[in-house]
Coordinates of C-alpha atoms and ligand atoms in Angstrom, one line a residue:
M16 CA -40.9 -80.0 15.3
A17 CA -41.0 -79.0 11.9
A18 CA -38.3 -78.0 9.9
Q19 CA -38.1 -76.4 6.1
L20 CA -35.8 -77.4 3.6
T21 CA -35.4 -74.9 0.2
G22 CA -34.5 -76.2 -3.4
T23 CA -36.1 -76.0 -6.9
A24 CA -39.7 -77.3 -7.4
V25 CA -39.9 -79.1 -11.0
S26 CA -43.7 -77.9 -10.8
N27 CA -46.2 -76.5 -8.4
A28 CA -47.4 -79.9 -7.4
I29 CA -47.7 -80.8 -3.9
A30 CA -47.1 -84.2 -2.3
I31 CA -47.5 -85.3 1.2
G32 CA -45.8 -88.8 2.2
S33 CA -42.8 -90.4 4.3
A34 CA -39.5 -90.2 3.4
T35 CA -37.4 -92.9 2.5
I36 CA -33.8 -91.9 2.5
I37 CA -31.9 -93.9 0.1
P38 CA -28.0 -93.9 1.5
R39 CA -26.2 -94.3 -1.9
G40 CA -23.7 -92.2 -2.1
H41 CA -21.1 -90.7 -4.5
I42 CA -19.4 -94.0 -6.1
H43 CA -15.8 -94.4 -4.6
V44 CA -13.6 -95.8 -7.1
S45 CA -10.0 -96.5 -6.4
Q46 CA -7.7 -97.7 -8.9
R47 CA -6.2 -101.4 -9.4
Q48 CA -3.1 -102.3 -11.4
L49 CA -3.8 -105.7 -13.0
A50 CA -1.2 -108.1 -14.1
S51 CA -1.1 -108.7 -18.4
N52 CA -3.0 -111.9 -17.9
Q53 CA -5.9 -110.1 -16.2
I54 CA -6.6 -107.8 -19.0
E55 CA -8.9 -109.9 -21.3
N56 CA -11.0 -110.8 -18.0
E57 CA -11.3 -107.7 -17.1
K58 CA -12.5 -106.4 -20.4
S59 CA -15.0 -109.0 -20.6
R60 CA -16.1 -107.5 -17.0
Y61 CA -16.8 -104.3 -18.4
Q62 CA -18.8 -105.4 -21.8
L63 CA -20.9 -107.6 -19.4
A64 CA -21.8 -104.9 -16.9
V65 CA -22.8 -102.5 -20.2
E66 CA -24.9 -105.6 -21.2
T67 CA -26.5 -105.8 -17.9
A68 CA -26.8 -102.1 -18.0
K69 CA -28.7 -102.3 -21.2
R70 CA -30.9 -105.1 -20.1
Q71 CA -32.1 -103.1 -17.1
L72 CA -32.7 -100.3 -19.3
I73 CA -34.7 -102.3 -21.7
E74 CA -36.5 -104.1 -19.0
I75 CA -37.7 -100.5 -17.4
S76 CA -38.5 -99.3 -20.9
S77 CA -41.1 -102.3 -21.0
Q78 CA -42.7 -101.4 -18.1
I79 CA -43.1 -98.0 -18.9
P80 CA -47.5 -97.9 -19.1
Q81 CA -49.2 -97.4 -22.6
D82 CA -50.8 -93.9 -22.0
T83 CA -47.4 -92.6 -21.2
P84 CA -46.3 -89.9 -23.2
A85 CA -43.9 -90.5 -26.0
D86 CA -41.2 -88.6 -24.7
I87 CA -40.4 -90.6 -21.8
Y88 CA -39.2 -93.1 -24.0
S89 CA -37.1 -91.2 -25.4
F90 CA -35.1 -90.6 -22.5
I91 CA -34.7 -94.3 -22.1
D92 CA -33.8 -94.7 -25.8
A93 CA -31.1 -91.7 -25.4
H94 CA -29.4 -93.3 -22.3
L95 CA -29.5 -96.7 -24.5
L96 CA -27.8 -95.0 -27.4
M97 CA -25.3 -93.5 -25.0
L98 CA -24.5 -97.3 -23.6
G99 CA -23.9 -98.4 -27.3
D100 CA -21.8 -95.3 -28.0
P101 CA -17.9 -95.9 -28.5
T102 CA -17.3 -93.3 -25.8
L103 CA -18.8 -95.3 -23.3
Y104 CA -18.3 -99.0 -25.0
E105 CA -15.3 -98.8 -26.4
A106 CA -13.2 -96.0 -24.6
P107 CA -12.9 -97.6 -21.0
I108 CA -12.0 -100.9 -22.8
D109 CA -8.8 -98.7 -24.5
I110 CA -8.2 -97.5 -21.0
I111 CA -8.0 -100.5 -19.2
E112 CA -5.6 -102.3 -21.7
R113 CA -3.4 -99.1 -21.9
S114 CA -3.2 -98.1 -18.1
Q115 CA -3.5 -102.1 -17.1
C116 CA -6.2 -101.1 -14.7
N117 CA -9.4 -102.3 -13.3
A118 CA -12.7 -101.4 -15.2
E119 CA -14.5 -99.2 -12.7
W120 CA -11.2 -97.0 -12.6
A121 CA -11.3 -96.8 -16.9
L122 CA -14.9 -95.9 -16.7
Q123 CA -14.2 -93.3 -13.8
K124 CA -11.1 -91.8 -16.4
Q125 CA -13.4 -91.8 -19.3
H126 CA -16.3 -89.7 -17.3
D127 CA -13.8 -87.4 -16.3
I128 CA -12.9 -86.7 -19.7
L129 CA -16.5 -86.4 -20.9
L130 CA -17.1 -84.0 -18.4
Q131 CA -14.1 -81.9 -19.2
V132 CA -16.1 -81.7 -22.8
F133 CA -19.2 -80.4 -20.9
E134 CA -17.2 -77.9 -18.7
E135 CA -16.4 -76.0 -22.0
I136 CA -20.0 -75.5 -23.0
D137 CA -21.8 -72.6 -21.7
D138 CA -25.1 -73.3 -22.5
P139 CA -27.5 -74.5 -19.4
Y140 CA -29.7 -76.7 -21.3
L141 CA -26.9 -78.5 -23.2
Q142 CA -24.9 -78.5 -19.3
T143 CA -27.8 -80.6 -18.1
R144 CA -27.1 -83.4 -20.5
R145 CA -24.1 -83.9 -18.4
D146 CA -26.4 -84.9 -16.1
D147 CA -27.5 -88.0 -18.3
V148 CA -23.9 -89.0 -18.8
A149 CA -23.6 -89.0 -15.2
H150 CA -26.5 -91.5 -14.9
V151 CA -25.4 -93.9 -17.4
V152 CA -21.8 -94.0 -15.8
N153 CA -23.3 -94.7 -12.7
R154 CA -25.7 -97.6 -13.9
I155 CA -22.6 -99.3 -15.4
Q156 CA -20.5 -98.6 -12.0
R157 CA -23.2 -100.1 -9.6
V158 CA -23.4 -102.9 -11.9
L159 CA -19.8 -103.5 -11.9
M160 CA -20.2 -103.0 -8.0
D161 CA -23.0 -105.5 -8.0
E162 CA -25.2 -102.7 -6.2
A163 CA -28.9 -103.4 -5.6
T164 CA -30.8 -101.5 -7.9
L165 CA -33.2 -98.6 -6.6
S166 CA -36.2 -100.2 -7.7
D167 CA -35.1 -102.9 -5.3
L168 CA -34.2 -100.9 -2.4
V169 CA -37.4 -98.8 -2.7
S170 CA -39.9 -102.2 -3.5
S171 CA -38.5 -103.4 -0.2
Q172 CA -40.4 -100.7 1.6
R173 CA -43.8 -101.2 2.1
D174 CA -45.3 -97.8 2.5
N175 CA -46.4 -96.5 -1.1
M176 CA -46.7 -92.7 -0.1
Q177 CA -43.0 -92.5 -0.3
I178 CA -41.2 -89.4 -0.8
I179 CA -37.6 -90.6 -2.0
V180 CA -34.8 -88.4 -0.6
I181 CA -31.8 -89.3 -2.4
D182 CA -28.7 -88.1 -4.2
D183 CA -29.9 -87.9 -7.7
L184 CA -32.3 -89.7 -9.9
S185 CA -31.8 -90.8 -13.6
P186 CA -34.9 -90.9 -16.1
A187 CA -34.6 -94.5 -15.8
E188 CA -34.8 -94.8 -12.4
I189 CA -37.8 -92.4 -12.0
I190 CA -39.6 -94.7 -14.2
S191 CA -38.7 -97.9 -12.3
V192 CA -39.7 -96.4 -8.9
H193 CA -42.8 -94.7 -10.1
Q194 CA -44.5 -97.9 -10.5
H195 CA -43.8 -98.5 -6.7
G196 CA -46.1 -96.0 -5.5
L197 CA -44.2 -92.8 -5.4
A198 CA -45.8 -89.6 -4.1
G199 CA -42.6 -87.6 -5.0
F200 CA -39.0 -87.0 -4.8
I201 CA -36.1 -84.6 -3.2
T202 CA -32.6 -84.7 -4.5
E203 CA -29.9 -83.5 -3.3
F204 CA -28.2 -82.6 -6.9
G205 CA -29.8 -81.6 -10.4
G206 CA -31.6 -78.7 -11.5
P207 CA -34.8 -77.8 -13.1
L208 CA -34.0 -78.0 -16.6
S209 CA -32.4 -81.6 -16.3
H210 CA -34.1 -84.7 -18.3
S211 CA -35.1 -85.9 -14.6
A212 CA -36.7 -82.8 -13.6
I213 CA -38.9 -82.7 -17.4
L214 CA -39.7 -86.3 -16.9
A215 CA -40.9 -85.5 -13.5
R216 CA -43.3 -82.7 -14.7
S217 CA -44.2 -84.8 -17.6
L218 CA -45.4 -87.7 -15.0
S219 CA -46.7 -85.4 -12.6
I220 CA -44.6 -86.4 -10.0
P221 CA -44.0 -83.6 -7.6
A222 CA -40.3 -83.0 -6.7
L223 CA -37.5 -80.8 -5.3
V224 CA -34.2 -80.6 -6.5
G225 CA -30.9 -79.4 -5.6
V226 CA -31.7 -79.7 -1.7
R227 CA -28.2 -79.8 -0.5
G228 CA -28.1 -81.9 2.9
A229 CA -31.3 -83.2 2.4
R230 CA -30.6 -87.1 3.5
Q231 CA -28.5 -85.9 6.7
L232 CA -31.6 -83.2 7.6
L233 CA -34.3 -86.0 6.9
F234 CA -35.1 -89.0 9.2
P235 CA -36.4 -92.4 7.4
G236 CA -40.1 -92.8 7.7
E237 CA -40.7 -89.0 8.7
N238 CA -43.7 -87.1 7.6
I239 CA -43.0 -85.1 4.4
V240 CA -45.0 -82.2 2.8
L241 CA -43.3 -81.0 -0.5
D242 CA -45.0 -77.4 -1.2
G243 CA -43.9 -76.9 -4.9
E244 CA -45.7 -73.4 -5.1
K245 CA -43.0 -72.4 -2.5
N246 CA -40.1 -74.6 -3.4
T247 CA -39.9 -76.1 0.3
A248 CA -40.1 -79.4 1.7
I249 CA -41.6 -79.3 5.6
A250 CA -40.6 -82.4 7.8
S251 CA -43.0 -83.5 10.5
P252 CA -45.8 -80.8 9.8
D253 CA -48.2 -80.3 12.4
K254 CA -51.8 -81.8 12.4
Q255 CA -53.1 -78.4 11.0
T256 CA -50.4 -78.1 8.2
Q257 CA -51.0 -81.4 7.1
I258 CA -55.0 -80.7 6.9
W259 CA -54.1 -77.4 5.2
Y260 CA -51.8 -79.1 2.7
R261 CA -54.3 -82.3 1.9
H262 CA -57.1 -79.7 0.8
K263 CA -54.4 -77.7 -1.3
R264 CA -53.4 -81.0 -2.9
R265 CA -57.0 -81.9 -4.0
E266 CA -57.5 -78.0 -5.3
Y267 CA -54.6 -78.6 -7.2
R268 CA -55.3 -81.9 -8.8
K269 CA -58.9 -80.6 -9.3
R270 CA -57.4 -77.3 -11.3
Q271 CA -55.0 -79.9 -13.4
N272 CA -57.6 -81.9 -14.5
A273 CA -59.8 -78.9 -15.4
L274 CA -57.1 -77.2 -17.4
A275 CA -56.1 -80.3 -19.5
T276 CA -59.9 -80.4 -20.7
L277 CA -59.0 -77.1 -22.0
R278 CA -56.5 -78.3 -24.4
D279 CA -59.0 -78.4 -27.6
E280 CA -61.0 -75.8 -26.4
P281 CA -60.7 -72.2 -28.3
A282 CA -59.6 -69.3 -26.4
V283 CA -62.6 -67.0 -26.5
T284 CA -63.4 -64.2 -24.2
L285 CA -66.9 -64.1 -22.4
D286 CA -67.7 -61.1 -24.6
H287 CA -66.8 -63.4 -27.5
Q288 CA -63.4 -62.3 -28.6
S289 CA -61.3 -64.7 -30.0
I290 CA -57.5 -65.0 -29.3
K291 CA -54.8 -66.5 -30.7
L292 CA -52.4 -68.6 -28.2
H293 CA -49.1 -69.5 -29.8
A294 CA -46.3 -71.1 -28.6
N295 CA -42.4 -70.1 -28.4
I296 CA -40.1 -73.2 -28.8
E297 CA -36.4 -72.9 -29.1
L298 CA -35.5 -76.4 -31.3
P299 CA -37.4 -78.9 -33.2
D300 CA -37.9 -81.3 -30.2
D301 CA -40.1 -78.5 -28.6
I302 CA -43.2 -79.0 -30.9
R303 CA -44.0 -81.9 -28.9
A304 CA -44.6 -80.0 -25.9
A305 CA -46.2 -77.1 -27.7
K306 CA -48.4 -79.4 -29.6
K307 CA -49.6 -81.2 -26.1
S308 CA -50.6 -77.4 -25.1
G309 CA -53.1 -77.1 -27.6
C310 CA -51.3 -74.2 -29.2
T311 CA -52.7 -72.5 -32.5
G312 CA -49.4 -72.0 -34.1
I313 CA -45.6 -71.0 -33.3
G314 CA -45.4 -67.8 -32.4
L315 CA -41.3 -67.4 -32.2
L316 CA -38.9 -69.8 -33.0
R317 CA -35.7 -68.8 -31.5
T318 CA -33.5 -70.0 -34.4
E319 CA -30.2 -68.9 -32.9
Y320 CA -30.1 -72.2 -31.0
L321 CA -29.5 -74.2 -34.2
Y322 CA -26.2 -72.1 -34.4
M323 CA -24.9 -72.8 -30.4
N324 CA -22.4 -75.5 -29.2
R325 CA -21.1 -76.4 -32.3
E326 CA -18.1 -75.9 -34.3
Q327 CA -19.4 -75.0 -37.9
L328 CA -22.6 -73.2 -38.8
P329 CA -25.6 -74.9 -39.8
T330 CA -25.8 -75.3 -43.5
E331 CA -28.9 -73.9 -45.6
E332 CA -29.9 -77.6 -45.8
E333 CA -29.8 -78.4 -42.2
Q334 CA -31.6 -75.4 -41.3
F335 CA -34.2 -76.0 -44.3
S336 CA -34.7 -79.6 -42.9
A337 CA -35.3 -78.3 -39.2
Y338 CA -37.7 -75.8 -40.2
R339 CA -39.6 -78.0 -42.7
S340 CA -40.3 -80.7 -39.8
I341 CA -41.8 -78.3 -37.6
I342 CA -43.8 -76.8 -40.0
R343 CA -44.8 -80.2 -41.3
R344 CA -45.5 -81.5 -37.7
M345 CA -47.6 -78.1 -37.2
K346 CA -50.0 -79.5 -39.7
G347 CA -51.2 -76.2 -41.6
A348 CA -51.1 -73.9 -38.1
P349 CA -48.9 -71.2 -38.5
V350 CA -44.9 -71.0 -37.7
T351 CA -43.2 -67.7 -37.2
I352 CA -39.4 -68.1 -37.8
R353 CA -37.5 -65.4 -36.1
T354 CA -34.1 -64.9 -38.2
L355 CA -30.8 -65.0 -35.9
D356 CA -30.8 -63.2 -32.8
L357 CA -27.0 -63.9 -31.8
G358 CA -25.3 -61.4 -29.7
A359 CA -26.0 -60.6 -26.2
D360 CA -26.4 -63.2 -23.9
K361 CA -26.6 -65.4 -26.9
Q362 CA -23.1 -66.3 -28.2
V363 CA -22.3 -68.9 -30.5
D364 CA -18.7 -70.7 -31.3
S365 CA -19.3 -71.5 -35.0
G366 CA -17.2 -69.8 -37.2
R367 CA -16.9 -66.5 -35.5
N368 CA -14.3 -66.6 -33.3
D369 CA -12.9 -63.5 -35.3
M370 CA -15.3 -60.8 -33.8
P371 CA -13.9 -58.4 -31.2
L372 CA -15.9 -58.6 -27.8
P373 CA -18.0 -55.4 -27.9
S374 CA -17.4 -53.7 -24.7
N375 CA -21.6 -53.5 -24.3
P376 CA -22.7 -56.5 -26.3
A377 CA -26.7 -55.9 -25.7
L378 CA -26.4 -52.2 -27.3
G379 CA -23.7 -53.6 -29.8
L380 CA -23.7 -55.9 -33.1
R381 CA -26.5 -58.3 -32.3
A382 CA -29.4 -59.9 -34.4
I383 CA -30.7 -58.0 -37.3
R384 CA -27.9 -55.7 -37.4
L385 CA -25.4 -58.8 -37.7
C386 CA -27.1 -59.9 -40.0
L387 CA -27.4 -57.0 -42.0
Q388 CA -23.5 -57.1 -41.8
D389 CA -23.2 -60.5 -42.6
L390 CA -25.4 -61.1 -45.6
E391 CA -23.8 -65.0 -46.2
L392 CA -25.0 -65.9 -42.9
F393 CA -28.3 -63.9 -43.5
Y394 CA -28.9 -65.3 -47.0
T395 CA -28.2 -68.7 -46.0
Q396 CA -31.0 -68.7 -43.2
L397 CA -33.3 -66.7 -45.3
R398 CA -33.1 -69.4 -48.3
A399 CA -33.3 -72.2 -45.7
I400 CA -36.9 -70.2 -44.3
L401 CA -38.2 -69.6 -47.9
R402 CA -37.6 -73.2 -48.9
A403 CA -39.5 -74.4 -46.3
S404 CA -42.2 -72.1 -46.3
A405 CA -43.5 -74.1 -49.6
Y406 CA -44.5 -77.1 -47.0
G407 CA -46.6 -74.7 -44.5
P408 CA -47.5 -71.5 -43.3
V409 CA -44.7 -69.5 -42.4
R410 CA -44.3 -66.0 -41.4
I411 CA -40.7 -64.2 -41.0
M412 CA -39.6 -62.4 -38.1
I413 CA -36.8 -59.8 -37.0
P414 CA -35.6 -58.9 -34.0
M415 CA -34.2 -56.0 -32.7
I416 CA -35.1 -53.8 -35.2
S417 CA -34.7 -50.2 -34.5
T418 CA -35.0 -48.0 -37.5
V419 CA -37.3 -48.2 -40.8
H420 CA -34.1 -48.1 -42.7
E421 CA -33.5 -51.7 -41.4
I422 CA -37.2 -53.2 -42.0
R423 CA -37.0 -51.8 -45.8
Q424 CA -33.3 -53.3 -46.1
V425 CA -34.9 -56.7 -45.0
R426 CA -37.3 -56.6 -47.7
T427 CA -34.8 -55.9 -50.4
H428 CA -32.6 -58.8 -49.1
I429 CA -35.5 -61.1 -49.1
Q430 CA -36.9 -60.2 -52.5
T431 CA -33.0 -60.9 -53.8
V432 CA -33.1 -64.3 -52.3
Q433 CA -36.9 -64.6 -53.8
Y434 CA -35.6 -63.8 -57.4
A435 CA -32.5 -66.5 -57.0
L436 CA -35.1 -69.0 -55.6
R437 CA -37.2 -68.4 -58.6
R438 CA -34.4 -68.8 -60.8
E439 CA -33.5 -72.1 -59.6
R440 CA -37.0 -73.2 -60.1
I441 CA -37.2 -74.1 -56.1
R442 CA -40.9 -73.4 -54.7
F443 CA -41.6 -70.9 -51.8
D444 CA -44.4 -68.8 -50.3
E445 CA -44.5 -65.6 -52.7
N446 CA -46.6 -64.1 -50.1
I447 CA -44.6 -64.8 -47.0
P448 CA -45.6 -62.2 -44.3
L449 CA -42.8 -60.3 -42.9
G450 CA -42.8 -59.0 -39.3
T451 CA -40.5 -56.7 -36.7
M452 CA -40.3 -57.5 -33.5
I453 CA -40.8 -54.9 -31.3
E454 CA -38.0 -54.8 -28.7
V455 CA -36.3 -51.5 -28.8
P456 CA -38.1 -48.3 -27.3
A457 CA -37.7 -46.3 -30.7
A458 CA -39.4 -49.0 -32.4
A459 CA -42.4 -48.9 -30.1
I460 CA -42.7 -45.0 -30.4
T461 CA -42.8 -45.1 -34.2
A462 CA -44.5 -48.2 -34.4
N463 CA -47.0 -46.5 -37.0
Q464 CA -44.2 -46.0 -39.0
F465 CA -42.9 -49.5 -38.9
A466 CA -46.8 -50.6 -40.1
K467 CA -46.1 -49.2 -43.4
Y468 CA -43.1 -51.8 -44.1
C469 CA -44.3 -54.9 -42.3
D470 CA -47.2 -57.5 -42.1
F471 CA -47.4 -57.9 -38.5
M472 CA -45.6 -56.7 -35.3
S473 CA -44.6 -59.1 -32.2
I474 CA -43.9 -57.3 -29.0
G475 CA -40.7 -58.9 -27.3
T476 CA -41.2 -57.4 -23.8
N477 CA -38.1 -59.2 -22.3
D478 CA -35.8 -56.8 -24.6
L479 CA -38.4 -54.3 -24.5
I480 CA -38.0 -54.1 -20.8
Q481 CA -34.4 -54.3 -20.7
Y482 CA -34.0 -51.5 -23.2
T483 CA -36.5 -49.0 -21.9
L484 CA -35.8 -49.3 -18.2
A485 CA -31.8 -49.4 -18.7
I486 CA -31.5 -52.8 -16.6
D487 CA -29.4 -55.9 -18.1
R488 CA -31.7 -58.7 -18.1
V489 CA -29.1 -60.9 -17.3
D490 CA -27.3 -58.8 -14.4
D491 CA -28.7 -60.3 -11.3
S492 CA -27.8 -57.1 -9.1
V493 CA -30.2 -55.3 -10.9
N494 CA -32.8 -57.7 -11.8
Y495 CA -35.1 -56.0 -8.7
L496 CA -35.3 -53.4 -11.2
Y497 CA -37.0 -55.6 -14.1
N498 CA -40.6 -54.6 -14.1
P499 CA -43.4 -55.0 -16.5
M500 CA -45.6 -52.7 -14.6
H501 CA -43.6 -49.6 -15.1
P502 CA -45.8 -47.2 -16.6
A503 CA -43.4 -46.5 -19.5
I504 CA -43.7 -50.0 -20.6
L505 CA -47.3 -49.8 -20.7
K506 CA -47.4 -47.1 -22.6
L507 CA -45.3 -48.3 -25.3
I508 CA -46.9 -51.6 -25.4
K509 CA -50.4 -50.3 -25.9
M510 CA -48.6 -47.4 -28.6
T511 CA -47.7 -50.7 -30.5
I512 CA -50.9 -52.5 -30.1
D513 CA -52.9 -48.8 -31.2
A514 CA -50.7 -48.5 -34.1
C515 CA -50.8 -51.9 -35.4
D516 CA -54.8 -52.0 -35.2
K517 CA -54.7 -48.8 -37.0
A518 CA -52.7 -50.3 -39.8
E519 CA -54.6 -53.4 -39.7
I520 CA -52.1 -55.8 -39.2
P521 CA -51.7 -58.2 -36.2
I522 CA -49.7 -57.7 -33.3
S523 CA -48.7 -60.3 -31.0
M524 CA -46.9 -60.4 -27.6
C525 CA -44.1 -63.4 -27.4
G526 CA -42.2 -62.0 -24.5
E527 CA -42.3 -64.0 -20.7
M528 CA -44.9 -61.1 -20.1
A529 CA -47.5 -62.7 -22.7
G530 CA -47.5 -66.2 -20.5
D531 CA -47.5 -64.3 -17.2
I532 CA -51.0 -64.8 -15.8
R533 CA -50.9 -61.7 -13.6
F534 CA -51.1 -59.6 -16.9
T535 CA -53.2 -61.6 -19.0
R536 CA -56.4 -59.5 -18.3
L537 CA -54.6 -56.5 -18.6
L538 CA -53.3 -57.1 -22.1
L539 CA -56.7 -58.4 -23.1
G540 CA -58.1 -54.8 -22.3
M541 CA -55.3 -53.2 -23.8
G542 CA -56.4 -55.0 -27.4
L543 CA -54.0 -57.7 -27.5
K544 CA -55.6 -60.6 -29.2
E545 CA -52.5 -62.8 -30.2
F546 CA -50.0 -64.2 -27.2
S547 CA -47.1 -66.3 -27.6
M548 CA -45.3 -68.3 -24.4
Q549 CA -43.7 -71.1 -23.3
P550 CA -46.0 -73.9 -24.1
S551 CA -46.5 -74.9 -20.0
A552 CA -47.9 -71.5 -19.5
L553 CA -50.6 -72.0 -22.2
L554 CA -53.5 -73.3 -20.6
E555 CA -53.6 -71.5 -17.4
V556 CA -53.5 -68.2 -20.0
K557 CA -56.5 -69.9 -21.6
S558 CA -58.4 -70.6 -18.5
I559 CA -58.6 -66.9 -17.6
I560 CA -59.1 -65.5 -21.2
N561 CA -62.2 -68.0 -21.2
K562 CA -63.5 -66.1 -18.1
T563 CA -63.0 -62.6 -19.1
N564 CA -65.5 -60.0 -20.3
V565 CA -63.0 -57.8 -22.0
E566 CA -65.4 -54.8 -22.8
K567 CA -66.0 -54.9 -19.0
L568 CA -62.1 -54.4 -18.0
S569 CA -61.9 -50.9 -20.2
R570 CA -62.6 -48.9 -17.3
F571 CA -60.0 -50.3 -15.4
T572 CA -57.4 -50.8 -18.3
K573 CA -57.8 -46.9 -18.9
R574 CA -56.9 -45.9 -15.0
V575 CA -53.9 -48.3 -15.7
L576 CA -52.7 -46.2 -18.5
R577 CA -53.2 -43.4 -16.9
S578 CA -51.5 -44.4 -13.5
K579 CA -48.2 -42.8 -12.7
D580 CA -46.5 -45.3 -10.4
S581 CA -46.2 -49.1 -10.4
G582 CA -47.8 -49.3 -6.9
N583 CA -51.1 -48.2 -8.2
I584 CA -50.6 -50.1 -11.3
Y585 CA -50.0 -53.3 -9.3
D586 CA -53.5 -52.7 -7.0
L587 CA -55.3 -52.0 -10.4
I588 CA -54.3 -55.3 -11.6
H589 CA -55.0 -56.8 -8.8
T590 CA -58.9 -55.6 -8.8
I591 CA -59.1 -56.5 -12.5
N592 CA -57.6 -60.3 -11.7
A593 CA -60.5 -60.4 -8.9
H594 CA -63.2 -59.2 -11.0
Ligands
LIG226 C1 -37.8 -61.0 -26.0 O1 -37.0 -60.2 -26.0 O2 -39.3 -60.6 -25.1 C2 -38.1 -62.0 -26.9 C3 -39.0 -62.8 -26.8 O3 -36.9 -62.5 -27.2 P1 -35.7 -63.1 -26.5 O4 -36.1 -63.4 -24.9 O5 -35.2 -64.4 -27.4 O6 -34.5 -62.1 -26.5
LIG227 MG1 -35.4 -60.6 -27.4

């Protein structure tokens, strides 16, 4: 009988194959006390294991196919670097010497120490780097224990449509089993942000992660359907289900191939309106994904990520080189740098521990409010952005603006920094555009006033919805109220677009709503011509734009804007999308 297991899919892809259960378990390490004359031998055994692990990785790296995206190599490089890092190469040797113990135990102890460091990090992205350390430690442990490699285990199976069911997979292991004909994989641990999940997405391998107990619930050789859209794995599906999923898989593949061909196509509606599709990024490394999506620029660089998980604030020089590297890599396409948006759910450790905790962080001293009170912090960032603007088109964007006075103050501060740079004979773009994010209802309602003081605007729907509907965006218990289709939200968006059109300044949207294909046509109908979103959403949005006649939508859009309840709006949007 068919059974369903739930986890988190890394993509929407579908896989059909048979289960290869990898029984390897948690590595159990016990402590052995060694005699003094055994220590040197044990140290060499550890060094040899690290060298063997390195050789394995270099061999895997040499098997990567030519057309593999460059970021895949970086996973292996990162693991190779870790193998050469003193925390993994030298520290266990010290432990062997100090505690007179076996190499496995010493490595385990050092792993515990490293895990403790990661425990103190409060950022989900960096937390996933913990997985990388675990993968490297496991590789060394398995060499020390003389275990068969995963590649050996998988290649001994004859079936080349295998769905590997395993505790966890490292990026290197994914590459090594990829060549043995892998249909997909299911892991019991790991999350969608881990490097392994990112790699599976890049290599288009369907995968479901975090399926607890999968190896107990599935049988070797059992037929499995992996449905990425529904985040499920169906075990022993009946004939009908199999036929249905084969059909869905064919459709999915066709869709992906068709989307990839859109990469270098312009985004133009059927009635010839040209639309800009920009990418949202957090760190310089994200540029790769942004460029791969065929974006026309960066519509939101969330600079606060440069400030997180570190002891010291980033210097002007460090910020300058991060911004410049992004600008250079965008080769003349515009880069919108948002000034620091710290506070609320984005806290930093660096140098700001003296701040009292606000009683309501989302409404407190965050974003531009914080920068206007800490001018040293603000000026350092402004100098870095202005200096970087000499290397390509840059726009400065200010988050959480709620009064016109704030934007005027910002202008004055920018002028002060520009004056200083001129005196120092440092180059910058004299006409750098300044924009505000529209995230606070007050700013949307008075957007016509703001338009006099800025060169562009961008609607941050994530916060605009939070503040308009009074829903904390990180509070799970009220998430169900988070509704972009609320009539109030749509009205505020429309008011902002109209105000910018009237003032003849560009208007963009960079909240999640911009990358949600349910709203693409509605937003086009409301007059939006610039969208900024996570790179993975961009081609889907482009495909909708290129099939839309905006003029024909106007009747529906007007009805949506007149509607008083979200249910009705939902039905109308459905009609718009079905057109
Ligand atoms: C937004 O609020 O919509 C936005 C893009 O900013 P962030 O998600 O970084 O708060
Ligand atoms: Mg925001």
